[in-house]
CSV table of N, CA, C and O in Angstrom, one decimal:
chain,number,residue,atom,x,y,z
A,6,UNK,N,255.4,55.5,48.1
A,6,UNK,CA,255.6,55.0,46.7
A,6,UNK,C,254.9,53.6,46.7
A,6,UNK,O,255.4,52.8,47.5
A,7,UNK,N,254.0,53.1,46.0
A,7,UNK,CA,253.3,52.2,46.0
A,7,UNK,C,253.6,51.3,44.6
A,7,UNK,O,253.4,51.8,43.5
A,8,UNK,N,254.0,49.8,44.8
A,8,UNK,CA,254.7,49.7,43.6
A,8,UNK,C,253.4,48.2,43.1
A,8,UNK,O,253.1,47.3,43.9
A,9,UNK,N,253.0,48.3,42.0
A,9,UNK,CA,252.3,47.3,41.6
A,9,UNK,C,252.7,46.5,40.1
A,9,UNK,O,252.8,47.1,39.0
A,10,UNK,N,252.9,44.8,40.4
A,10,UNK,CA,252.9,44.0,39.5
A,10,UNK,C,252.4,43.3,39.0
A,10,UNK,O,251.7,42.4,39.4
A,11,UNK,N,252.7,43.5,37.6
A,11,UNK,CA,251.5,42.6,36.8
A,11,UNK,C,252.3,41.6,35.6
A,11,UNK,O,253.2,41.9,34.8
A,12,UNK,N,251.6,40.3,35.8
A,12,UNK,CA,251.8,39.3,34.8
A,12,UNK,C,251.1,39.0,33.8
A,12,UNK,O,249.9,38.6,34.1
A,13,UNK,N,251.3,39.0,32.6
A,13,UNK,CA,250.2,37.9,31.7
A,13,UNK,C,250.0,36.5,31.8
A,13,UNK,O,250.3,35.8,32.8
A,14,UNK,N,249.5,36.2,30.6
A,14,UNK,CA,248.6,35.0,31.1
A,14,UNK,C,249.6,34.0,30.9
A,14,UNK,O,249.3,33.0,31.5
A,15,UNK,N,250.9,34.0,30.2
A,15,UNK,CA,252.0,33.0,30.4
A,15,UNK,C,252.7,33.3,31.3
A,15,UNK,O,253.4,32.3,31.3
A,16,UNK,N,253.1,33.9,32.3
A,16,UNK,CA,253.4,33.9,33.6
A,16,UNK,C,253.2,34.0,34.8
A,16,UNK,O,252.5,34.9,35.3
A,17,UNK,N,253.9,32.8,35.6
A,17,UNK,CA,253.0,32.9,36.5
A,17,UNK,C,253.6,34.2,37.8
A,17,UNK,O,254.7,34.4,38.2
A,18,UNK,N,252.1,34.9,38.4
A,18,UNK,CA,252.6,36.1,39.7
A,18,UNK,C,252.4,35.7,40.9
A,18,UNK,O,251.3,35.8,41.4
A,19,UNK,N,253.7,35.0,41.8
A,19,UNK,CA,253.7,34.2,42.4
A,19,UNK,C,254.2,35.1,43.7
A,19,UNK,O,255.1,35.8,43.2
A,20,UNK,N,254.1,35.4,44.9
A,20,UNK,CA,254.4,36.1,45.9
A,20,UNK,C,255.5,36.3,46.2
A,20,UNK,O,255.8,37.2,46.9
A,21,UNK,N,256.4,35.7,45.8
A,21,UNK,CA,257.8,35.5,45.8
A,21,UNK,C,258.6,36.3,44.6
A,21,UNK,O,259.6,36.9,44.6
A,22,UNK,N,257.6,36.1,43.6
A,22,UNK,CA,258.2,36.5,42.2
A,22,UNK,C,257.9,38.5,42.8
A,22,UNK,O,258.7,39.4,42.9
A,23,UNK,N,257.0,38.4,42.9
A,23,UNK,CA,256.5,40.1,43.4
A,23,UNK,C,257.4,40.9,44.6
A,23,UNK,O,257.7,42.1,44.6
A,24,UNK,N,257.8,39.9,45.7
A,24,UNK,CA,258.8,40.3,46.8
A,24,UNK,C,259.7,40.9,46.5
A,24,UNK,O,260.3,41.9,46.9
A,25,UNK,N,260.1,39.7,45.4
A,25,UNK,CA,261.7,40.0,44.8
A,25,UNK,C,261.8,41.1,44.1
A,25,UNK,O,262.7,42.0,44.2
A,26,UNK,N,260.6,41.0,43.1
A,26,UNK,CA,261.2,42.6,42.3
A,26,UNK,C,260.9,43.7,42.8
A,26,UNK,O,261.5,44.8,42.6
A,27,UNK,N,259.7,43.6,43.7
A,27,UNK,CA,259.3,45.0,44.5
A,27,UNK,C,260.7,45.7,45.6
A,27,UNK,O,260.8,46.9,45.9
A,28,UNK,N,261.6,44.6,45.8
A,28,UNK,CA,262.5,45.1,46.9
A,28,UNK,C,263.7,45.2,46.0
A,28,UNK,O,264.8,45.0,46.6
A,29,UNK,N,263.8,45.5,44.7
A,29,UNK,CA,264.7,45.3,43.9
A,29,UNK,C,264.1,46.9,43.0
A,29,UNK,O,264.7,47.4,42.0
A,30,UNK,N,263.2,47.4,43.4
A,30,UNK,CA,262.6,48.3,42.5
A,30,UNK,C,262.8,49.3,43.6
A,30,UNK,O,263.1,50.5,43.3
A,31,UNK,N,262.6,49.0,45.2
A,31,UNK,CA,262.4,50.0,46.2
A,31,UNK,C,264.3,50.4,46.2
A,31,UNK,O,264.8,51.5,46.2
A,32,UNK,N,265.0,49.2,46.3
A,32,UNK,CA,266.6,49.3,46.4
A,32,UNK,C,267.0,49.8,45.4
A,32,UNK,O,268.2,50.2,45.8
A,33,UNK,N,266.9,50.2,44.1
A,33,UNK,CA,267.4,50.6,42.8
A,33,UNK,C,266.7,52.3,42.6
A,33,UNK,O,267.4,53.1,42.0
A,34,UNK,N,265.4,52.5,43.1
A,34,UNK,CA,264.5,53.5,42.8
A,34,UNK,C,264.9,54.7,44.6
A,34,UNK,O,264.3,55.8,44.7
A,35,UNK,N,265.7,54.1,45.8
A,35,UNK,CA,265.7,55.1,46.5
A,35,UNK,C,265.7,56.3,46.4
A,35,UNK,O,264.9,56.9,47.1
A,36,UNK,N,266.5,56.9,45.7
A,36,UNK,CA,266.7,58.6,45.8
A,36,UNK,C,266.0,58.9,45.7
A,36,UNK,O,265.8,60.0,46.2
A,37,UNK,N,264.6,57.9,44.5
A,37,UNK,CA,263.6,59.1,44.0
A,37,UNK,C,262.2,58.9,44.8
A,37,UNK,O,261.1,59.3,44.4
A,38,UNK,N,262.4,58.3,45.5
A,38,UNK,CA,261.2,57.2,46.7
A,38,UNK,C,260.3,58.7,46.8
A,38,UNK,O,259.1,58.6,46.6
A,39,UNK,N,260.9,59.9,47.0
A,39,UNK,CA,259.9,61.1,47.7
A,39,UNK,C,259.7,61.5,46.6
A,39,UNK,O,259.3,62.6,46.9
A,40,UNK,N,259.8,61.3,45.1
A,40,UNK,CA,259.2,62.3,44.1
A,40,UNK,C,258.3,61.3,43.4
A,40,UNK,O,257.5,61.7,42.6
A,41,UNK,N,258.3,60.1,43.6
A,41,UNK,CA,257.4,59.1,43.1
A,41,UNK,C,256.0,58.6,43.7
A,41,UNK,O,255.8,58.1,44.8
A,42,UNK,N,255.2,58.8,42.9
A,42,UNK,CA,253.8,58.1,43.8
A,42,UNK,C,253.6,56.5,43.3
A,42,UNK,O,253.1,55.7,44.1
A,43,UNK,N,253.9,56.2,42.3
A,43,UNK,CA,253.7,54.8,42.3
A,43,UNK,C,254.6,54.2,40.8
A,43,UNK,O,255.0,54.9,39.9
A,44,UNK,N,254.6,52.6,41.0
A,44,UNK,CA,255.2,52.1,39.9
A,44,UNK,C,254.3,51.2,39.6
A,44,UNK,O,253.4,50.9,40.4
A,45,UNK,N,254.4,50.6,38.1
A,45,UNK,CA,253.6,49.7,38.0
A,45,UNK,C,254.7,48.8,36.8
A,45,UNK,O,255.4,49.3,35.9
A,46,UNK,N,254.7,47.7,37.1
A,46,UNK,CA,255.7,46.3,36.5
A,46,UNK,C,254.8,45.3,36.0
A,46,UNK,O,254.2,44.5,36.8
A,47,UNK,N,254.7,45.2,34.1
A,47,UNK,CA,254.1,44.4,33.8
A,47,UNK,C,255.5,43.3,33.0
A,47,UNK,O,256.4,43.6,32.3
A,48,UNK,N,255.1,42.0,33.5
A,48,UNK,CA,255.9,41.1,32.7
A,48,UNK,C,255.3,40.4,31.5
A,48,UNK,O,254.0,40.3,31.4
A,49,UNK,N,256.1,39.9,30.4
A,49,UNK,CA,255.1,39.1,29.7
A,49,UNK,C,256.0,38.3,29.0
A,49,UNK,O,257.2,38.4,29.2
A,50,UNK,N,255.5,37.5,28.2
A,50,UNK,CA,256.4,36.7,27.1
A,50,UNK,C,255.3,36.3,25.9
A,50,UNK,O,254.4,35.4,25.7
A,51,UNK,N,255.7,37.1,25.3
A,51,UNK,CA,255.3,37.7,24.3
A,51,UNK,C,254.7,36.0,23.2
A,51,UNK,O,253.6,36.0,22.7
A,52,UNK,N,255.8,34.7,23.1
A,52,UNK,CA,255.3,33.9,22.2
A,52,UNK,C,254.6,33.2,22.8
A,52,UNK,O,253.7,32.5,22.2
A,53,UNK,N,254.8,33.1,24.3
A,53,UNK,CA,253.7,31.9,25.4
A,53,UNK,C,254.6,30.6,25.6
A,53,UNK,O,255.7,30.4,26.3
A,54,UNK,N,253.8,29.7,24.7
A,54,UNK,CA,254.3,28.2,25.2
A,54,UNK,C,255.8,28.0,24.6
A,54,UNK,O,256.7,27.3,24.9
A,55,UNK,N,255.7,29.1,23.2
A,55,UNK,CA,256.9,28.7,21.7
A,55,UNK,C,258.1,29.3,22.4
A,55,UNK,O,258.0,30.1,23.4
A,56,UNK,N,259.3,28.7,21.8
A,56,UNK,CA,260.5,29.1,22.2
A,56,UNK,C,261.0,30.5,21.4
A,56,UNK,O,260.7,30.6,20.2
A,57,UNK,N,261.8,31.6,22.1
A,57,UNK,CA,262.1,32.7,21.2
A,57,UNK,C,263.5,33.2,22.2
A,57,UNK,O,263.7,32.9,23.3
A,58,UNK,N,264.2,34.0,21.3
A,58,UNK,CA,265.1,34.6,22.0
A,58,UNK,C,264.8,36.2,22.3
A,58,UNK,O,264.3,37.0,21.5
A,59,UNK,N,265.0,36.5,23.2
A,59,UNK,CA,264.4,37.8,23.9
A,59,UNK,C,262.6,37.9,23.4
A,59,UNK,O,262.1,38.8,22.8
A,60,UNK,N,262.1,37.0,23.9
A,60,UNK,CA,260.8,37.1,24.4
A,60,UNK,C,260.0,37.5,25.3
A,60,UNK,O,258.8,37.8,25.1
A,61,UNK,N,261.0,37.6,26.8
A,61,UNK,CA,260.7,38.0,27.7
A,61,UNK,C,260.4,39.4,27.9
A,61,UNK,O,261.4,40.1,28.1
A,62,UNK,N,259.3,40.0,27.9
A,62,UNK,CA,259.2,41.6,28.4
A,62,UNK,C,259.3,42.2,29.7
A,62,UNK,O,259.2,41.5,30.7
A,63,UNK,N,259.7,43.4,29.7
A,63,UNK,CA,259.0,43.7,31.3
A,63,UNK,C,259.2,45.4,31.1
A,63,UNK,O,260.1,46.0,30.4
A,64,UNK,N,258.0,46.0,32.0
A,64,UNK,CA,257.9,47.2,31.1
A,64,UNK,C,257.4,48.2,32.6
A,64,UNK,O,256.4,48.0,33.2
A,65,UNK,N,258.1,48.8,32.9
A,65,UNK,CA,258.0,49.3,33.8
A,65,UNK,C,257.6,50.8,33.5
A,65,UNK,O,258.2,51.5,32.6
A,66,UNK,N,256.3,51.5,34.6
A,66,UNK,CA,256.1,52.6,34.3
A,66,UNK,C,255.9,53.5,35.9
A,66,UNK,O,255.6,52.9,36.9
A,67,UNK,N,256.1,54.5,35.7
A,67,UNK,CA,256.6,55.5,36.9
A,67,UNK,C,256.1,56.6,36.9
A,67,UNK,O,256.3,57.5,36.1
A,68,UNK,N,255.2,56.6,38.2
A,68,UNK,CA,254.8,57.9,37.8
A,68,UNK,C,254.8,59.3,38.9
A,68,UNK,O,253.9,59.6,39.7
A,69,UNK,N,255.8,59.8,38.6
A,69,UNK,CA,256.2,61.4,39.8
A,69,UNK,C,255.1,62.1,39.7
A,69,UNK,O,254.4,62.2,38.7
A,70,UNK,N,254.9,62.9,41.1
A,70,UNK,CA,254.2,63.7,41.3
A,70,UNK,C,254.7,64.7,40.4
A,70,UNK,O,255.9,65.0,40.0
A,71,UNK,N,253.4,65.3,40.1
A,71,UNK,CA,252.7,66.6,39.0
A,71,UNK,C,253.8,66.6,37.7
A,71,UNK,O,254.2,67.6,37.1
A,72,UNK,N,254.1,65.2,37.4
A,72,UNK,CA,255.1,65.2,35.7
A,72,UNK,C,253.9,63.8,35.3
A,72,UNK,O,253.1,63.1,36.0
A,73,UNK,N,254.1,63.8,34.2
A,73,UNK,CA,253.6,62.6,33.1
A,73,UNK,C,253.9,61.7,33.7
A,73,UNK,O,254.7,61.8,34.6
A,74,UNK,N,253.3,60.5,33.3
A,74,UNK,CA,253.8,59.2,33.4
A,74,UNK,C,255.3,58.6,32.6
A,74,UNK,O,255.5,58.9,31.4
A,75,UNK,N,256.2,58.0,33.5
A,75,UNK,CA,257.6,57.7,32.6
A,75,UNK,C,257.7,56.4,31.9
A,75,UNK,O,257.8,55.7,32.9
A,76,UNK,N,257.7,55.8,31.1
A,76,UNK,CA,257.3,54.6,30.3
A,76,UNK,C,258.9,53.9,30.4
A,76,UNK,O,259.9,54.6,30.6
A,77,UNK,N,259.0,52.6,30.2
A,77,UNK,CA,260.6,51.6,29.7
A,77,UNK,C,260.0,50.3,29.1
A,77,UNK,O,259.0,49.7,29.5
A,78,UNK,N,260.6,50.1,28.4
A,78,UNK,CA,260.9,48.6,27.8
A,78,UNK,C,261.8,47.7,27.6
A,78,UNK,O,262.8,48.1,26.9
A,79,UNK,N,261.7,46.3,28.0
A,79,UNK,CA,263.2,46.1,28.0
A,79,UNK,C,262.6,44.2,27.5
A,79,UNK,O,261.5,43.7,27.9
A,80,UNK,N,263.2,44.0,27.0
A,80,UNK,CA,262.9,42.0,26.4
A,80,UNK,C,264.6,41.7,26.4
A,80,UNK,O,265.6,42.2,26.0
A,81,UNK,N,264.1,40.6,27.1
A,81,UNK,CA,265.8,39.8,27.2
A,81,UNK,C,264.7,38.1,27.1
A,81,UNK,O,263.5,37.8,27.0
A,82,UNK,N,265.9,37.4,27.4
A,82,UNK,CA,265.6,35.8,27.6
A,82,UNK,C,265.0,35.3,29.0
A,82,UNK,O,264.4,34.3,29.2
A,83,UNK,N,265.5,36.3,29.9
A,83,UNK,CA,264.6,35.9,31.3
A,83,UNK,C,264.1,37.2,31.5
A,83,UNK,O,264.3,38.2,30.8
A,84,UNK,N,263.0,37.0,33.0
A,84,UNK,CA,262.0,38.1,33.5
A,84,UNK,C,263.2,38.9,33.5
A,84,UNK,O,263.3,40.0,33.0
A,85,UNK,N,264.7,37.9,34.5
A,85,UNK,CA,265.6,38.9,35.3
A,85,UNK,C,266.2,39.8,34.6
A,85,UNK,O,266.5,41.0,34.7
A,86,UNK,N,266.6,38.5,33.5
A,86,UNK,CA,267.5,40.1,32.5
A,86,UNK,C,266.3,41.6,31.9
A,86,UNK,O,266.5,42.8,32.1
A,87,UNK,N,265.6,41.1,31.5
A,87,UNK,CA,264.7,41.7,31.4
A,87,UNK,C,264.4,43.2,32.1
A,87,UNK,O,264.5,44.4,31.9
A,88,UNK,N,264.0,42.2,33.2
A,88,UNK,CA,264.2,43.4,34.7
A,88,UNK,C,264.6,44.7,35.2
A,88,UNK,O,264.2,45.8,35.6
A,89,UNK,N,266.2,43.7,34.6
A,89,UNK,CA,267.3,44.6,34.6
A,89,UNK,C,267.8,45.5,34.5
A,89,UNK,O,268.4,46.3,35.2
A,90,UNK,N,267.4,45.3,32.6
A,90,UNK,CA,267.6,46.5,31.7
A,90,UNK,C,266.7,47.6,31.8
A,90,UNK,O,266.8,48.9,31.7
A,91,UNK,N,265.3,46.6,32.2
A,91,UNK,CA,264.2,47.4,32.4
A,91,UNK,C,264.4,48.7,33.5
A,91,UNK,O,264.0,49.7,33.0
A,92,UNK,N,265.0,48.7,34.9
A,92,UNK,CA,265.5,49.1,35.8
A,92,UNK,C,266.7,50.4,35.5
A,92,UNK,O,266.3,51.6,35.8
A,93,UNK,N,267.8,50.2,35.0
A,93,UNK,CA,268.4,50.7,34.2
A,93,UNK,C,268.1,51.6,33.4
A,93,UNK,O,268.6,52.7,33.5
A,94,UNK,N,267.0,51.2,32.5
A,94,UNK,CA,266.6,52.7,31.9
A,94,UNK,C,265.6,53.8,32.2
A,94,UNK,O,265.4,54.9,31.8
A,95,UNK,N,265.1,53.0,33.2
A,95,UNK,CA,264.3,53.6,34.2
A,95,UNK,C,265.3,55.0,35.5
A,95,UNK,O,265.1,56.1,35.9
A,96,UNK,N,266.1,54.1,35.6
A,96,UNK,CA,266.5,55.3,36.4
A,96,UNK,C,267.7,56.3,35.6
A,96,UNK,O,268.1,57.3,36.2
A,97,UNK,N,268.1,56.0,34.6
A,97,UNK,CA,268.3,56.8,33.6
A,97,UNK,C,267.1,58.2,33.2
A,97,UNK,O,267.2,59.4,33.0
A,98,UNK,N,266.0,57.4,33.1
A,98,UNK,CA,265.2,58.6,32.3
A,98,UNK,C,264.7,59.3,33.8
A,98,UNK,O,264.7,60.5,33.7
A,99,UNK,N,264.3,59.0,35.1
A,99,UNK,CA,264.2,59.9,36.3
A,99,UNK,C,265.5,61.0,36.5
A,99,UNK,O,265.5,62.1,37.0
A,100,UNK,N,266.6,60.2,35.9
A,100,UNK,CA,267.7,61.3,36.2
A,100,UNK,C,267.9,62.2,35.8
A,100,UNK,O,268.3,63.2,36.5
A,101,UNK,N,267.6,62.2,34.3
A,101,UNK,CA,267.3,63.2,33.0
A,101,UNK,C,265.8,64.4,33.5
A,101,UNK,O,265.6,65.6,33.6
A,102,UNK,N,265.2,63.3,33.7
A,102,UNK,CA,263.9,64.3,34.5
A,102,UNK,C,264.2,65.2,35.6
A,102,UNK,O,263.9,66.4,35.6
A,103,UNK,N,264.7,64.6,36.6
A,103,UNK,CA,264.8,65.6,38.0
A,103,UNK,C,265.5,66.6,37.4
A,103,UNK,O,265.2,67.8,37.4
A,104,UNK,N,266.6,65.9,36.9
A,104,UNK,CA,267.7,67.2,36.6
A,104,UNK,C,267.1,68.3,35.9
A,104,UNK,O,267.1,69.4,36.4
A,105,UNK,N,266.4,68.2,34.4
A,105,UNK,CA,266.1,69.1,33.9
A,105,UNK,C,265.2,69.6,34.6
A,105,UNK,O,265.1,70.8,34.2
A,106,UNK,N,264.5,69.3,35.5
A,106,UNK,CA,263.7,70.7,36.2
A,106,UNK,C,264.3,71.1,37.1
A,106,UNK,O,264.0,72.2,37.5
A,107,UNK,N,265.6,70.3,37.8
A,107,UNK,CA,266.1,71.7,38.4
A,107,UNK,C,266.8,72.7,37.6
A,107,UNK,O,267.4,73.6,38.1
A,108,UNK,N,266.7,72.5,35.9
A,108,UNK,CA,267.5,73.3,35.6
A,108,UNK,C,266.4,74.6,35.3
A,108,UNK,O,266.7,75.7,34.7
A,109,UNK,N,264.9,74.5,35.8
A,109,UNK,CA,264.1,75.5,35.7
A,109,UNK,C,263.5,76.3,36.9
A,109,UNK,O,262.8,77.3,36.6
């Protein structure tokens, strides 16, 4: 499972910032480690320098062997919250996925 992060141009992708969420994506995403080939985590904030509430994005996409790519979005006020939610609905929609094909 090969997991890749990406920032825009208002934030900064700092080796630390990538550690943390990669081992937070590998710890949250285990069960499905053997049906996944790769993730990809873009952050962003959307106004840049200007102040906003839930500006923060982060959009995480997933993609299992021989199914589509799985898409999430999540904006809060930090990366973390952000993250979070982002995380969250992510392994909600893998669960919905596995399950319905084993129901085939």
């Amino acid at each position: 499972m090969k997991i890749q992060i990406n920032t825009d141009k208002n934030i900064e992708g700092h080796a630390r910032l990538e550690s943390y969420f990669s081992a937070e994506l590998e710890k949250g995403l285990t069960r499905f480690e053997d049906k996944i080939t790769r993730i990809e985590v873009h952050f962003g904030d959307e106004n840049g320098e200007k102040f906003g509430l839930h500006d923060k994005k982060c959009l995480i996409e997933v993609r299992p062997q021989k199914l589509q790519p799985i898409t999430v979005t999540e904006h809060a006020e930090t990366l973390e919250k952000a993250f979070s939610g982002a995380l969250s609905k992510i392994k909600k929609s893998l669960t919905t996925t596995f399950e319905k094909q084993k129901a085939f």
